[in-house]
GROMACS .gro file of N, CA, C and O in nm:
model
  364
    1UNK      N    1  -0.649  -0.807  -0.905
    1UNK     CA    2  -0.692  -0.875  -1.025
    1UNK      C    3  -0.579  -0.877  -1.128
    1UNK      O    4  -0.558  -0.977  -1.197
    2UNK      N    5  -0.517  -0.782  -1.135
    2UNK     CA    6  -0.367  -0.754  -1.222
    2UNK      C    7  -0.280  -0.866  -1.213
    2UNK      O    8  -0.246  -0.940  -1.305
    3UNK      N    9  -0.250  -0.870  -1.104
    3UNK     CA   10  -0.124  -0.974  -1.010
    3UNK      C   11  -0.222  -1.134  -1.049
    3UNK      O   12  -0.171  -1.245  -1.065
    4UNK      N   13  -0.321  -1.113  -1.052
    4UNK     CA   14  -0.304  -1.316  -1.046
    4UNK      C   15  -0.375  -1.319  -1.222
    4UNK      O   16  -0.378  -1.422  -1.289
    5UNK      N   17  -0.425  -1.186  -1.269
    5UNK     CA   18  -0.395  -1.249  -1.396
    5UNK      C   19  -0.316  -1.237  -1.490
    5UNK      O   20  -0.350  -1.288  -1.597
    6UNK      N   21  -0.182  -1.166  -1.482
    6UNK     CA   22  -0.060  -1.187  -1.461
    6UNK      C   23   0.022  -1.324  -1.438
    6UNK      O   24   0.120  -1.368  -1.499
    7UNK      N   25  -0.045  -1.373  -1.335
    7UNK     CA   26   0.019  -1.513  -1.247
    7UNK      C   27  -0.051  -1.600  -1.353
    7UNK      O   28   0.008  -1.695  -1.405
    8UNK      N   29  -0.166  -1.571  -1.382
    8UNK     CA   30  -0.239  -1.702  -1.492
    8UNK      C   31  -0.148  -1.710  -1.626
    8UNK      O   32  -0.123  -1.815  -1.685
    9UNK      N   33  -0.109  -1.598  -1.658
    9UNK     CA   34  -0.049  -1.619  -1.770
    9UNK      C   35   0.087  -1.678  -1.790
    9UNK      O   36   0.151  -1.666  -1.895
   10UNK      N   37   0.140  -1.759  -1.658
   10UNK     CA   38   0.267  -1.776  -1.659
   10UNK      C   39   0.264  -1.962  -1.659
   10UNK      O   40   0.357  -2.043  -1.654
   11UNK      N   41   0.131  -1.977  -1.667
   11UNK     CA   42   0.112  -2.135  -1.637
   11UNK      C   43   0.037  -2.193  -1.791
   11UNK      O   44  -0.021  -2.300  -1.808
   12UNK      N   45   0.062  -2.088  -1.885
   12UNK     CA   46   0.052  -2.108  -2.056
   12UNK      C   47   0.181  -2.145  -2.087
   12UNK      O   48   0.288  -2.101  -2.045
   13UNK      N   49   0.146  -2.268  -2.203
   13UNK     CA   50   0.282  -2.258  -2.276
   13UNK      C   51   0.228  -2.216  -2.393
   13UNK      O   52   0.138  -2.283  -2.444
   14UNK      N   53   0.264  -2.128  -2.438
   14UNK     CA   54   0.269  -2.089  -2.620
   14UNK      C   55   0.363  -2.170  -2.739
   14UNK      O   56   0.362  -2.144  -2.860
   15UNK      N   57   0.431  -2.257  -2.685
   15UNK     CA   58   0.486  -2.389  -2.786
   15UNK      C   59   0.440  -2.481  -2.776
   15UNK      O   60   0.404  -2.495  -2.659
   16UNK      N   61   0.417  -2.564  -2.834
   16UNK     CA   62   0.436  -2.757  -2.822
   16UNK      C   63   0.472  -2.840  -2.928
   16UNK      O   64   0.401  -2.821  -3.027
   17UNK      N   65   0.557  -2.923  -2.941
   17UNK     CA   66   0.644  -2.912  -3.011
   17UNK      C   67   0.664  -2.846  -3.143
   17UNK      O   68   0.628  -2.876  -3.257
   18UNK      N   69   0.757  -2.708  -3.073
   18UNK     CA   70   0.765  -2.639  -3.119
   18UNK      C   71   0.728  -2.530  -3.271
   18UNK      O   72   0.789  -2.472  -3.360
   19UNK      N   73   0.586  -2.554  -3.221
   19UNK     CA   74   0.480  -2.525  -3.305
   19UNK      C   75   0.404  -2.426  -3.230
   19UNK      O   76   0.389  -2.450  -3.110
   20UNK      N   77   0.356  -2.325  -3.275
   20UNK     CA   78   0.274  -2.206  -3.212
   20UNK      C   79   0.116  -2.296  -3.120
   20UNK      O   80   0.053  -2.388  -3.171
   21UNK      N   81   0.092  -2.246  -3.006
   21UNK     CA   82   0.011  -2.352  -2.938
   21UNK      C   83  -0.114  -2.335  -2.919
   21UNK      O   84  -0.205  -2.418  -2.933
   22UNK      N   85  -0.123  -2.151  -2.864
   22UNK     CA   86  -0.225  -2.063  -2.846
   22UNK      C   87  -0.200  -1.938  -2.884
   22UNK      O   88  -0.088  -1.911  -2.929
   23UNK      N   89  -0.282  -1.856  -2.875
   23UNK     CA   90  -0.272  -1.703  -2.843
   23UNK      C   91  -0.328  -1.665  -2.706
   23UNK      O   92  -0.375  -1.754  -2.635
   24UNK      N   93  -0.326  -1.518  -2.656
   24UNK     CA   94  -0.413  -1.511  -2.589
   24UNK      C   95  -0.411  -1.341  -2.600
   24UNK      O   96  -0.302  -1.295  -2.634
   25UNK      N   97  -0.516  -1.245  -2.576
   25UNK     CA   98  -0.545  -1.111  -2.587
   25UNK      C   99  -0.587  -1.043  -2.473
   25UNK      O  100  -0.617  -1.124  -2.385
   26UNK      N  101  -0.600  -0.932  -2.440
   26UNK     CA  102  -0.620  -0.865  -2.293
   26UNK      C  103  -0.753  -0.746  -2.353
   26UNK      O  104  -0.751  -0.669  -2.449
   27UNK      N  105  -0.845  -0.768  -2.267
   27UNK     CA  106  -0.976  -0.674  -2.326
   27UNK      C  107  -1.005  -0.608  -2.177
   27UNK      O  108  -1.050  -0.648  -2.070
   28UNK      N  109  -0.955  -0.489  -2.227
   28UNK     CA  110  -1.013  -0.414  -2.073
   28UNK      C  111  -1.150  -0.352  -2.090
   28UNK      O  112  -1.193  -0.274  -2.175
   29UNK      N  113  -1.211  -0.415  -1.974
   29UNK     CA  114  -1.390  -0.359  -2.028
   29UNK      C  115  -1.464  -0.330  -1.899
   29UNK      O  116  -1.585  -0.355  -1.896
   30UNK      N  117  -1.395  -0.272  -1.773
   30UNK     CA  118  -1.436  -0.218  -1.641
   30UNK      C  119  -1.414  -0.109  -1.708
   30UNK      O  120  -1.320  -0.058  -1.646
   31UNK      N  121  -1.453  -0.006  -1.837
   31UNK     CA  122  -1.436   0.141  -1.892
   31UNK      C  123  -1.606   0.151  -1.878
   31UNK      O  124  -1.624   0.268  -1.909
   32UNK      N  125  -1.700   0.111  -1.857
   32UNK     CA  126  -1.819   0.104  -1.885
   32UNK      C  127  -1.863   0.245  -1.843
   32UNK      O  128  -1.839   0.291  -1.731
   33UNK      N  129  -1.962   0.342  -1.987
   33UNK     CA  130  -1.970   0.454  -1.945
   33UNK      C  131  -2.090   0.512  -2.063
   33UNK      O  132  -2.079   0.506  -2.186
   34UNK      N  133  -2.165   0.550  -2.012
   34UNK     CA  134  -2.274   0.588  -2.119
   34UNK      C  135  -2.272   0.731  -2.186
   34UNK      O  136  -2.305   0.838  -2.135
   35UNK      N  137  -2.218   0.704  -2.330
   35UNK     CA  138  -2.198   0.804  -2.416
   35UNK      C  139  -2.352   0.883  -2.427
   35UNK      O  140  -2.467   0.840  -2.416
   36UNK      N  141  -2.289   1.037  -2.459
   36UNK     CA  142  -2.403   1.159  -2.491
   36UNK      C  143  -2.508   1.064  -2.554
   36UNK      O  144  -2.624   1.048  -2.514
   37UNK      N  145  -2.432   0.987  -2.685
   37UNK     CA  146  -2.588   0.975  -2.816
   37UNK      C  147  -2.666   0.831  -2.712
   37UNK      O  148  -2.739   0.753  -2.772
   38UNK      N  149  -2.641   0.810  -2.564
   38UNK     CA  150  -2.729   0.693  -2.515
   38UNK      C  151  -2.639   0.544  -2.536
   38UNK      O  152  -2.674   0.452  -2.462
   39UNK      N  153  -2.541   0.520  -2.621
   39UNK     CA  154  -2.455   0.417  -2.613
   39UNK      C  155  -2.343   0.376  -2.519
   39UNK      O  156  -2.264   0.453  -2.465
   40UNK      N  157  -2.345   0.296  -2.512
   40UNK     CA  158  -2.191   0.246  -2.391
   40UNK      C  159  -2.060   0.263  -2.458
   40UNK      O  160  -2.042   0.203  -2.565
   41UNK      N  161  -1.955   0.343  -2.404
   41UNK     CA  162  -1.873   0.287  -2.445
   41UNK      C  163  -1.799   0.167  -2.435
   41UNK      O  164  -1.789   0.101  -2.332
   42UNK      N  165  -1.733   0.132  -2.572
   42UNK     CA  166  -1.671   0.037  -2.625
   42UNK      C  167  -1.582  -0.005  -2.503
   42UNK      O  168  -1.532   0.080  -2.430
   43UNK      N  169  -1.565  -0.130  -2.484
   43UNK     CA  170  -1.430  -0.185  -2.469
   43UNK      C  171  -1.307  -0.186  -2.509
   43UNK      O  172  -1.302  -0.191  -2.632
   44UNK      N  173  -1.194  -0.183  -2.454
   44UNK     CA  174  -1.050  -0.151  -2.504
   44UNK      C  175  -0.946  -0.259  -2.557
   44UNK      O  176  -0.897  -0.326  -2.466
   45UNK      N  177  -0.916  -0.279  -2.642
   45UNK     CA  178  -0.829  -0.386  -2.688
   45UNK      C  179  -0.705  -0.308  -2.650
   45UNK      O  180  -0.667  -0.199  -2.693
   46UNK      N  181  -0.626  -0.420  -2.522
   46UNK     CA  182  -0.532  -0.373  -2.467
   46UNK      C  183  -0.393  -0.465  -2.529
   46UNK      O  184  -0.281  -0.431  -2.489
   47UNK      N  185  -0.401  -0.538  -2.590
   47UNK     CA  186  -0.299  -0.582  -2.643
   47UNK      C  187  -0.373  -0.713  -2.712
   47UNK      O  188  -0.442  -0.792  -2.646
   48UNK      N  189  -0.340  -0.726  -2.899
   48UNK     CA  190  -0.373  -0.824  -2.933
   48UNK      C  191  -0.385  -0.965  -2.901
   48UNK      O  192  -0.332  -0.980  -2.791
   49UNK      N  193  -0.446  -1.114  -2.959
   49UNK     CA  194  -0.418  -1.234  -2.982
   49UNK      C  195  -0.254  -1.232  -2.982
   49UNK      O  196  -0.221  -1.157  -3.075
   50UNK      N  197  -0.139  -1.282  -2.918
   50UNK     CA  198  -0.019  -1.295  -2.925
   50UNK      C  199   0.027  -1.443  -2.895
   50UNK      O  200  -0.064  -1.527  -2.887
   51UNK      N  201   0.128  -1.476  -2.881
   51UNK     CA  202   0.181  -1.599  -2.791
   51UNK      C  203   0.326  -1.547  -2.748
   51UNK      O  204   0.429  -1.615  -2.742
   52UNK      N  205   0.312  -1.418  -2.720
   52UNK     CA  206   0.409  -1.358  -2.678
   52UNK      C  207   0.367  -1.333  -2.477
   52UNK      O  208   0.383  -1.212  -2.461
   53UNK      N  209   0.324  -1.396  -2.335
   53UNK     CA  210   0.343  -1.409  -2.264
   53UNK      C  211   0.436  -1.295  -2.171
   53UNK      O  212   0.394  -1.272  -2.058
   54UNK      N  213   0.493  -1.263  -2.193
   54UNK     CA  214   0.592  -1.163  -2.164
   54UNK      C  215   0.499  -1.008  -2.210
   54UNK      O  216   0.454  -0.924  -2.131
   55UNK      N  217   0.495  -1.008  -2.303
   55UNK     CA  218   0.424  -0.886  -2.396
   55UNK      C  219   0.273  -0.899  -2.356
   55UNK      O  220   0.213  -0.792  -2.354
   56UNK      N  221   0.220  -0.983  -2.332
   56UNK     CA  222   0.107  -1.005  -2.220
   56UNK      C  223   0.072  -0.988  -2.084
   56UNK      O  224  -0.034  -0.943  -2.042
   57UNK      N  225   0.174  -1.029  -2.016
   57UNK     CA  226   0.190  -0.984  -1.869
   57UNK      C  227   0.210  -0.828  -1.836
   57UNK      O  228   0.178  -0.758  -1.740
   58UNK      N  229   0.274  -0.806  -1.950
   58UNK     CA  230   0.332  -0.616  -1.944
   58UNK      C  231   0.233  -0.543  -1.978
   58UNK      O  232   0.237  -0.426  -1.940
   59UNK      N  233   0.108  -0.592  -2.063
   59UNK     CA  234   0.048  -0.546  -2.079
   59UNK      C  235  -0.061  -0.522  -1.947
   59UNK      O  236  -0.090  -0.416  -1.891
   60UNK      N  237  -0.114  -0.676  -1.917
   60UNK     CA  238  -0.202  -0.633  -1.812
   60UNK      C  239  -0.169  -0.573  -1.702
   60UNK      O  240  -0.260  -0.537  -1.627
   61UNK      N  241  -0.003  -0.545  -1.661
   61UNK     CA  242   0.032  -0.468  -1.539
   61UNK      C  243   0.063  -0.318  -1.556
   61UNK      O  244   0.102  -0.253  -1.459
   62UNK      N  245   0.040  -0.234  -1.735
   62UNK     CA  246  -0.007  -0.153  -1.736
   62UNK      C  247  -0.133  -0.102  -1.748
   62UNK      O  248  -0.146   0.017  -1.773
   63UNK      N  249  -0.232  -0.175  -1.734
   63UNK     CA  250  -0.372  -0.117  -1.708
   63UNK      C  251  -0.381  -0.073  -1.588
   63UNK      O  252  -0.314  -0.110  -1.492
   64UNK      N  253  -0.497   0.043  -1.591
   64UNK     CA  254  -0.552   0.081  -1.467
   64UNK      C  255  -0.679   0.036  -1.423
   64UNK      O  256  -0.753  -0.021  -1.503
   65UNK      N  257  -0.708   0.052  -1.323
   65UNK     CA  258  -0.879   0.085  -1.262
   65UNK      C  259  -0.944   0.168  -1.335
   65UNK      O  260  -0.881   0.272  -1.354
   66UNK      N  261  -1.083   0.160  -1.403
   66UNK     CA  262  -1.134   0.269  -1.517
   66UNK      C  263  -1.256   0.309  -1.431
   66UNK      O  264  -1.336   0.375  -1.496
   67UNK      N  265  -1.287   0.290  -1.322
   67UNK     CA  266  -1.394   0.330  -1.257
   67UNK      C  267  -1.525   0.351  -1.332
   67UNK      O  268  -1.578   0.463  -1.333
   68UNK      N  269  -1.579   0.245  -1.395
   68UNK     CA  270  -1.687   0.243  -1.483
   68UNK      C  271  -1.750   0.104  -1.450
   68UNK      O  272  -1.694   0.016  -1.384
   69UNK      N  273  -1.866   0.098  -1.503
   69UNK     CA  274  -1.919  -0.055  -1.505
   69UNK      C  275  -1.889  -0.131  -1.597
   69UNK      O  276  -1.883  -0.104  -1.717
   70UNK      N  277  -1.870  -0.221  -1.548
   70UNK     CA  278  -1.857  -0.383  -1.643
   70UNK      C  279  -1.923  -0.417  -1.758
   70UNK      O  280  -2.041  -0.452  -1.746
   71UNK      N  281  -1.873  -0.414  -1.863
   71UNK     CA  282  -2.003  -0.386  -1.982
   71UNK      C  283  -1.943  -0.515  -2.018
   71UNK      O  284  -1.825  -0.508  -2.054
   72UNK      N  285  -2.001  -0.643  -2.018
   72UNK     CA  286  -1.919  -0.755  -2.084
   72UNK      C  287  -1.973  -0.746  -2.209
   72UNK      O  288  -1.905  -0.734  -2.311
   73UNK      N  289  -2.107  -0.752  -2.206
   73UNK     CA  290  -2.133  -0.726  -2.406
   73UNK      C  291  -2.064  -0.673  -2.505
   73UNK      O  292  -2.075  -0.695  -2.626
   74UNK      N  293  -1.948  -0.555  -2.412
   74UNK     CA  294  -1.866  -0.496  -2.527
   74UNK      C  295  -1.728  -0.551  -2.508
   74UNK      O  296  -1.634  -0.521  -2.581
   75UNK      N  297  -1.719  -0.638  -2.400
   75UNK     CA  298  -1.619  -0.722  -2.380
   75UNK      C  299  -1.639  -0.860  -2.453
   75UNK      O  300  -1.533  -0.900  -2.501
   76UNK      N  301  -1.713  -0.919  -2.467
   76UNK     CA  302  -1.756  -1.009  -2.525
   76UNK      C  303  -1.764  -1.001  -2.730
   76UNK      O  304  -1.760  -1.090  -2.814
   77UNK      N  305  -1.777  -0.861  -2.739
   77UNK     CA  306  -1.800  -0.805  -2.892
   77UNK      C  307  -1.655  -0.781  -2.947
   77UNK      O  308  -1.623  -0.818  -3.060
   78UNK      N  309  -1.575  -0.723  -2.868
   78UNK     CA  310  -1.441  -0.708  -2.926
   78UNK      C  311  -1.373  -0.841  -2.906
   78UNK      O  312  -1.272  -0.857  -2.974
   79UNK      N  313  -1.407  -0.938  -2.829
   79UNK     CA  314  -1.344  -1.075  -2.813
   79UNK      C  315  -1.361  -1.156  -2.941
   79UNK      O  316  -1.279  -1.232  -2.993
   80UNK      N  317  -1.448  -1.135  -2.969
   80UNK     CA  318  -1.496  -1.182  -3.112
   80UNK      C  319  -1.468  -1.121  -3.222
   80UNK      O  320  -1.479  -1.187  -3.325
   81UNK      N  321  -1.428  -0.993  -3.229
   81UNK     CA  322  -1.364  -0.895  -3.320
   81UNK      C  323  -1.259  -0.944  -3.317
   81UNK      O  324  -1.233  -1.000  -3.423
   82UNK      N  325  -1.115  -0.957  -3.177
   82UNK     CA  326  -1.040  -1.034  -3.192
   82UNK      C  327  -1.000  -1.150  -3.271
   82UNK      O  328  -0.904  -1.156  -3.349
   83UNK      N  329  -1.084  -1.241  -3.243
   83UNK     CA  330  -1.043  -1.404  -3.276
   83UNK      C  331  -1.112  -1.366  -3.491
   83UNK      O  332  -1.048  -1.394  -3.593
   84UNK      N  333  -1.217  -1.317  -3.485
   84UNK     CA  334  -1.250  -1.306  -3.622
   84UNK      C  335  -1.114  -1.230  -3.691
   84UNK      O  336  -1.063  -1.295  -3.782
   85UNK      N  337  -1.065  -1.129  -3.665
   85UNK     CA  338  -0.896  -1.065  -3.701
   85UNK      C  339  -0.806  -1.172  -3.730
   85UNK      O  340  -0.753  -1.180  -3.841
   86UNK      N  341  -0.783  -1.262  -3.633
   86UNK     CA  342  -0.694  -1.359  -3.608
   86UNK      C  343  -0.753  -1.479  -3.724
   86UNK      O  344  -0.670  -1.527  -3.801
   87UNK      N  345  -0.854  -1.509  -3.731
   87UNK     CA  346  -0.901  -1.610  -3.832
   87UNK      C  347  -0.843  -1.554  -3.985
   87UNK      O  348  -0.766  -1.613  -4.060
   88UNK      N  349  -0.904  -1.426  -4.005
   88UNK     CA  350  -0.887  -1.369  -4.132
   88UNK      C  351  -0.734  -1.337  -4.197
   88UNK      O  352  -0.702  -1.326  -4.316
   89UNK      N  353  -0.632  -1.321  -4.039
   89UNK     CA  354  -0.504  -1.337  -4.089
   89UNK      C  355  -0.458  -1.428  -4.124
   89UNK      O  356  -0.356  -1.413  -4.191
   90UNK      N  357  -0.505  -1.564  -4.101
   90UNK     CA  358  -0.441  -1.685  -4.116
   90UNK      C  359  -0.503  -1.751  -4.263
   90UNK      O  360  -0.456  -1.857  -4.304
   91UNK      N  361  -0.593  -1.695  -4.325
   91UNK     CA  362  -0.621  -1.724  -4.415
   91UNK      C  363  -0.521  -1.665  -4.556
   91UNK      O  364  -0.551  -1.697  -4.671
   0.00000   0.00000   0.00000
């Protein structure tokens, strides 16, 4: 899963004419694990919104396997924590 989404990120361009194009962020959320007080833990923001590609790829080829379940709700919650960050900077 590393290696081709890795490979996905190499078929982004982050310019067009030469203007910032996208971002994109890495949310590791196979950590899925049910805390003492009954809650899941959180998902991991593994490297911000960037258009840095390079600094993206490095990132997802240092993650590991977290041997937990798939909690997308908290993958889905920090994705949105993300892009809301990213809105509020640009203001």
């Amino acid at each position: 899963m590393r290696s081709f989404a890795g490979n996905l990120t190499k078929k982004y361009q982050s310019q067009h004419l030469g203007s910032s194009a996208m971002r994109v962020g890495v949310i590791l959320f196979g950590n899925g694990r049910l805390l003492p007080d009954g809650s899941t833990q959180a998902a991991t923001n593994v490297i911000g919104l960037t258009s840095d590609m390079d600094a993206v790829r490095a990132a997802i080829a240092g993650t590991q396997w977290q041997r937990g379940f798939t909690n997308m709700a908290q993958a889905f919650a920090l994705a949105d924590t993300m892009r809301s960050e990213e809105h509020t900077s640009e203001l």
